[in-house]
Tab-separated table of C-alpha atoms in Angstrom:
chain	number	residue	atom	x	y	z
A	29	GLU	CA	-59.500	44.945	-33.765
A	30	ASN	CA	-59.393	48.124	-35.822
A	31	ALA	CA	-61.664	46.654	-38.511
A	32	ALA	CA	-64.186	49.115	-39.883
A	33	LEU	CA	-67.910	48.635	-39.396
A	34	SER	CA	-69.465	46.158	-41.868
A	35	THR	CA	-66.084	44.524	-42.567
A	36	GLU	CA	-66.765	40.992	-43.791
A	37	ILE	CA	-65.234	38.342	-41.526
A	38	ILE	CA	-66.402	34.901	-42.679
A	39	GLN	CA	-69.324	33.337	-44.535
A	40	VAL	CA	-71.112	30.278	-43.245
A	41	THR	CA	-73.090	28.123	-45.653
A	42	ALA	CA	-75.550	25.264	-45.316
A	43	ASN	CA	-77.415	22.970	-47.724
A	44	ASP	CA	-80.930	21.558	-47.594
A	45	SER	CA	-81.899	18.603	-49.793
A	46	ASP	CA	-85.544	19.589	-49.911
A	47	ILE	CA	-87.160	21.744	-52.580
A	48	GLY	CA	-89.147	24.982	-52.614
A	49	ASN	CA	-89.563	26.829	-49.333
A	50	ASN	CA	-88.397	23.711	-47.532
A	51	ALA	CA	-84.975	24.324	-49.083
A	52	LYS	CA	-84.838	28.093	-48.580
A	53	LEU	CA	-82.462	28.947	-45.731
A	54	LYS	CA	-82.015	31.801	-43.310
A	55	TYR	CA	-79.149	32.451	-40.902
A	56	ALA	CA	-79.102	33.983	-37.434
A	57	ILE	CA	-76.676	34.475	-34.532
A	58	ASN	CA	-78.059	33.219	-31.230
A	59	ASN	CA	-75.566	34.916	-28.887
A	60	GLY	CA	-77.754	37.914	-28.222
A	61	ALA	CA	-77.032	41.599	-28.815
A	62	ALA	CA	-73.836	41.938	-26.719
A	63	ILE	CA	-71.468	40.951	-29.510
A	64	PRO	CA	-69.800	43.178	-32.113
A	65	PHE	CA	-70.894	41.003	-35.057
A	66	LYS	CA	-73.960	40.530	-37.213
A	67	ILE	CA	-74.887	38.000	-39.882
A	68	ASP	CA	-76.614	38.516	-43.199
A	69	ALA	CA	-79.717	36.371	-42.946
A	70	GLU	CA	-79.688	35.591	-46.674
A	71	THR	CA	-75.996	34.963	-47.396
A	72	GLY	CA	-74.611	33.855	-44.029
A	73	MET	CA	-71.859	36.500	-44.210
A	74	ILE	CA	-70.691	37.576	-40.738
A	75	LYS	CA	-69.681	41.231	-40.473
A	76	VAL	CA	-68.423	43.687	-37.885
A	77	SER	CA	-71.325	45.561	-36.301
A	78	SER	CA	-69.558	47.664	-33.628
A	79	ASN	CA	-66.101	48.557	-32.352
A	80	ILE	CA	-63.843	45.660	-31.334
A	81	ASP	CA	-61.212	45.932	-28.596
A	82	ARG	CA	-58.827	43.005	-28.247
A	83	GLU	CA	-57.700	44.267	-24.837
A	84	THR	CA	-61.285	43.818	-23.604
A	85	GLN	CA	-61.995	40.471	-25.307
A	86	ASP	CA	-59.644	38.646	-27.637
A	87	SER	CA	-61.962	35.952	-29.004
A	88	TYR	CA	-65.640	35.201	-29.568
A	89	GLN	CA	-67.621	32.015	-30.054
A	90	LEU	CA	-70.743	32.588	-32.099
A	91	SER	CA	-73.640	30.164	-32.146
A	92	VAL	CA	-74.933	30.393	-35.714
A	93	GLU	CA	-78.305	28.882	-36.530
A	94	VAL	CA	-79.630	28.033	-39.974
A	95	TYR	CA	-83.321	27.284	-40.495
A	96	ASP	CA	-85.470	26.505	-43.504
A	97	LEU	CA	-88.753	28.159	-44.455
A	98	GLY	CA	-90.868	25.035	-44.423
A	99	PRO	CA	-94.202	24.994	-42.556
A	100	ILE	CA	-92.412	23.154	-39.813
A	101	GLN	CA	-89.046	24.836	-39.608
A	102	LEU	CA	-86.038	22.598	-39.235
A	103	THR	CA	-82.825	24.078	-37.835
A	104	SER	CA	-79.194	23.312	-37.383
A	105	THR	CA	-76.466	25.142	-35.459
A	106	THR	CA	-72.733	25.496	-35.747
A	107	THR	CA	-70.086	27.310	-33.705
A	108	VAL	CA	-67.942	30.004	-35.308
A	109	THR	CA	-64.817	31.029	-33.390
A	110	ILE	CA	-63.461	34.507	-34.152
A	111	THR	CA	-60.007	35.458	-32.860
A	112	VAL	CA	-59.362	39.197	-32.587
A	113	LEU	CA	-55.927	40.183	-33.876
A	114	ASP	CA	-53.991	42.955	-32.187
A	115	ALA	CA	-53.716	46.447	-33.633
A	116	ASN	CA	-51.308	49.024	-32.280
A	117	ASP	CA	-54.013	51.104	-30.643
A	118	ASN	CA	-52.413	51.598	-27.229
A	119	ALA	CA	-49.531	53.871	-26.278
A	120	PRO	CA	-47.076	52.892	-23.529
A	121	VAL	CA	-48.159	53.924	-20.035
A	122	TYR	CA	-45.626	54.831	-17.335
A	123	LEU	CA	-46.086	53.177	-13.952
A	124	LEU	CA	-45.600	56.569	-12.247
A	125	SER	CA	-46.814	59.989	-13.356
A	126	LYS	CA	-43.420	61.546	-12.543
A	127	TYR	CA	-40.006	60.435	-11.363
A	128	SER	CA	-37.413	62.009	-9.047
A	129	PHE	CA	-33.897	60.724	-8.395
A	130	THR	CA	-30.659	61.894	-6.771
A	131	VAL	CA	-27.061	61.371	-7.868
A	132	LEU	CA	-23.742	62.325	-6.279
A	133	GLU	CA	-21.758	64.879	-8.231
A	134	SER	CA	-18.666	62.687	-7.818
A	135	SER	CA	-20.333	59.658	-9.460
A	136	PRO	CA	-18.142	58.060	-12.161
A	137	ILE	CA	-19.389	57.566	-15.713
A	138	GLY	CA	-21.857	54.678	-15.919
A	139	THR	CA	-23.268	55.056	-12.397
A	140	SER	CA	-26.917	53.907	-12.352
A	141	PHE	CA	-29.184	55.907	-10.060
A	142	GLY	CA	-32.774	55.448	-11.248
A	143	GLN	CA	-35.165	53.581	-13.508
A	144	VAL	CA	-38.345	54.414	-15.403
A	145	SER	CA	-40.815	51.755	-16.494
A	146	ALA	CA	-43.752	51.698	-18.901
A	147	THR	CA	-46.080	48.960	-20.116
A	148	ASP	CA	-48.137	48.561	-23.281
A	149	ALA	CA	-51.475	46.737	-23.407
A	150	ASP	CA	-50.925	45.511	-26.966
A	151	LEU	CA	-49.215	42.289	-28.064
A	152	GLY	CA	-45.925	41.298	-29.694
A	153	VAL	CA	-43.884	44.081	-31.239
A	154	ASN	CA	-46.790	46.436	-30.578
A	155	ALA	CA	-46.071	45.991	-26.856
A	156	LEU	CA	-42.268	46.129	-27.110
A	157	VAL	CA	-41.281	49.317	-25.250
A	158	THR	CA	-37.996	51.167	-25.746
A	159	TYR	CA	-36.762	54.305	-23.990
A	160	ALA	CA	-34.871	57.395	-25.148
A	161	ILE	CA	-33.968	60.786	-23.689
A	162	THR	CA	-35.639	63.339	-25.915
A	163	SER	CA	-34.872	66.601	-24.106
A	164	VAL	CA	-32.874	67.998	-21.197
A	165	ASN	CA	-33.225	71.356	-19.484
A	166	LYS	CA	-30.282	73.704	-18.924
A	167	GLY	CA	-29.337	73.118	-22.574
A	168	ILE	CA	-26.958	70.349	-21.534
A	169	ILE	CA	-27.088	67.149	-23.543
A	170	GLY	CA	-24.997	64.105	-22.744
A	171	HIS	CA	-24.768	64.181	-18.957
A	172	PHE	CA	-27.203	61.275	-18.626
A	173	SER	CA	-28.212	58.204	-20.614
A	174	VAL	CA	-31.083	55.730	-20.444
A	175	ASP	CA	-30.899	52.051	-21.337
A	176	SER	CA	-33.274	51.626	-24.257
A	177	THR	CA	-34.544	48.276	-22.975
A	178	SER	CA	-34.528	48.467	-19.171
A	179	GLY	CA	-35.161	52.179	-18.635
A	180	ILE	CA	-32.205	52.403	-16.215
A	181	ILE	CA	-30.781	55.943	-16.034
A	182	SER	CA	-27.013	56.383	-15.680
A	183	THR	CA	-24.415	59.123	-15.710
A	184	SER	CA	-22.597	59.575	-19.006
A	185	THR	CA	-20.178	62.238	-17.805
A	186	SER	CA	-17.910	62.788	-14.827
A	187	ALA	CA	-18.458	66.550	-15.047
A	188	LEU	CA	-21.474	66.836	-12.752
A	189	ASP	CA	-20.978	69.802	-10.451
A	190	LYS	CA	-23.598	70.786	-7.909
A	191	GLU	CA	-22.019	74.214	-7.578
A	192	THR	CA	-22.716	74.814	-11.293
A	193	VAL	CA	-26.001	72.975	-11.867
A	194	LYS	CA	-27.781	71.333	-8.962
A	195	ASN	CA	-31.024	70.252	-10.667
A	196	TYR	CA	-31.791	68.722	-14.041
A	197	GLU	CA	-35.064	67.873	-15.690
A	198	ILE	CA	-34.982	65.355	-18.524
A	199	CYS	CA	-37.748	64.048	-20.759
A	200	ILE	CA	-37.741	60.292	-21.421
A	201	THR	CA	-39.973	58.979	-24.201
A	202	ALA	CA	-41.258	55.400	-24.192
A	203	SER	CA	-42.106	54.114	-27.686
A	204	ASP	CA	-43.632	50.828	-28.797
A	205	GLY	CA	-42.563	48.773	-31.798
A	206	GLY	CA	-45.769	49.089	-33.773
A	207	THR	CA	-46.356	50.776	-37.106
A	208	PRO	CA	-46.996	53.602	-36.757
A	209	LYS	CA	-45.328	53.896	-33.366
A	210	GLN	CA	-47.170	55.062	-30.279
A	211	SER	CA	-45.206	56.950	-27.632
A	212	THR	CA	-45.560	58.598	-24.223
A	213	SER	CA	-43.141	60.928	-22.425
A	214	THR	CA	-42.486	61.529	-18.752
A	215	CYS	CA	-40.570	64.132	-16.781
A	216	VAL	CA	-37.618	62.973	-14.669
A	217	LYS	CA	-36.194	65.348	-12.069
A	218	ILE	CA	-32.581	64.748	-11.025
A	219	GLU	CA	-30.987	66.420	-8.012
A	220	VAL	CA	-27.199	66.509	-7.886
A	221	LEU	CA	-25.968	65.870	-4.342
A	222	ASP	CA	-22.868	67.529	-3.003
A	223	SER	CA	-19.586	65.730	-2.505
A	224	ASN	CA	-16.808	67.172	-0.327
A	225	ASP	CA	-14.842	68.290	-3.366
A	226	ASN	CA	-13.928	71.837	-2.291
A	227	ARG	CA	-11.284	72.867	0.243
A	228	PRO	CA	-11.896	75.770	2.608
A	229	VAL	CA	-10.051	78.887	1.428
A	230	PHE	CA	-8.554	81.668	3.502
A	231	PRO	CA	-9.018	85.072	1.840
A	232	HIS	CA	-5.391	86.058	2.650
A	233	ASN	CA	-2.471	85.406	4.976
A	234	TYR	CA	-2.738	86.659	8.551
A	235	THR	CA	-0.029	88.407	10.585
A	236	THR	CA	-0.290	89.639	14.164
A	237	THR	CA	1.874	90.265	17.158
A	238	VAL	CA	1.441	89.297	20.746
A	239	SER	CA	3.247	90.382	23.853
A	240	GLU	CA	5.007	87.740	25.868
A	241	SER	CA	3.100	89.014	28.866
A	242	THR	CA	-0.288	88.487	27.279
A	243	ALA	CA	-2.592	86.701	29.666
A	244	THR	CA	-3.916	83.261	28.921
A	245	GLY	CA	-7.285	83.398	27.203
A	246	THR	CA	-6.708	86.731	25.536
A	247	SER	CA	-8.128	86.945	22.016
A	248	ILE	CA	-5.446	88.082	19.606
A	249	LEU	CA	-6.807	87.447	16.110
A	250	THR	CA	-9.924	86.365	14.188
A	251	VAL	CA	-9.465	84.363	11.005
A	252	ASN	CA	-12.083	83.440	8.428
A	253	ALA	CA	-12.241	80.685	5.844
A	254	THR	CA	-14.910	80.082	3.239
A	255	ASP	CA	-16.103	77.020	1.364
A	256	VAL	CA	-18.057	77.005	-1.895
A	257	VAL	CA	-20.658	74.838	-0.184
A	258	SER	CA	-20.680	76.202	3.333
A	259	THR	CA	-19.036	78.881	5.443
A	260	ILE	CA	-16.506	77.969	8.122
A	261	LEU	CA	-15.481	80.552	10.686
A	262	PHE	CA	-12.342	79.971	12.727
A	263	LYS	CA	-12.056	82.726	15.326
A	264	ASN	CA	-10.918	83.627	18.804
A	265	ILE	CA	-7.353	82.313	18.668
A	266	MET	CA	-6.211	81.945	22.269
A	267	PHE	CA	-2.680	82.029	23.647
A	268	CYS	CA	-2.230	79.145	26.047
A	269	VAL	CA	0.092	78.877	29.024
A	270	SER	CA	1.655	75.910	27.275
A	271	HIS	CA	2.855	78.367	24.590
A	272	LYS	CA	0.334	76.887	22.036
A	273	PHE	CA	-2.546	78.586	20.315
A	274	LEU	CA	-6.118	77.430	20.653
A	275	ILE	CA	-8.715	77.876	17.917
A	276	ILE	CA	-12.275	78.238	19.147
A	277	LEU	CA	-14.923	77.470	16.513
């Protein structure tokens, strides 16, 4: 399909048993103008006359006529079938323009959480698509992997930490098997979701005193605890008549 203009495809020949002009032959294609081929009227050589795209049409049937130059022209026709061979003229195309996925920070190595997919309009190895991660933001390589055949994205580390990096952006390139290769890249955004992997922390120990005559419901101390993810405030500790303390959130 990438044949240059005027590339010779096939030559048709015919014989006429007459003599003189009655034996002189001319050739013509009777398909009309909407075909990418032409024929040399003298030699019968069929050539490329315009661009050919296998993805648009992969074969042609030409009706070739031969006629003599006698006063009463006699003709004959034959059919020439031309099959268009594939050239690697198409790059892979992703099904989506961009991809976004989420993954828990506590996910073990090998956890699958997303998939990219691309198709190629060519044939055979020219349409065989493989995937590879070609860049990652944050300067961190190796946290994620992509299956070269399926496009499934997985974790390749157990060191994901939302508190350190909560968003990644990776570039996945889809390449075909042609020579030379054609490739297309897409951006994949990955959000790391929080797991409850941090304990609340008190800033220090608390000490207070309370009189035995303190009335029920009297506030005696406010304590605070913090979490890396969220803030928890435990305050208004109450002294109960049952000699227990009550924490009001």
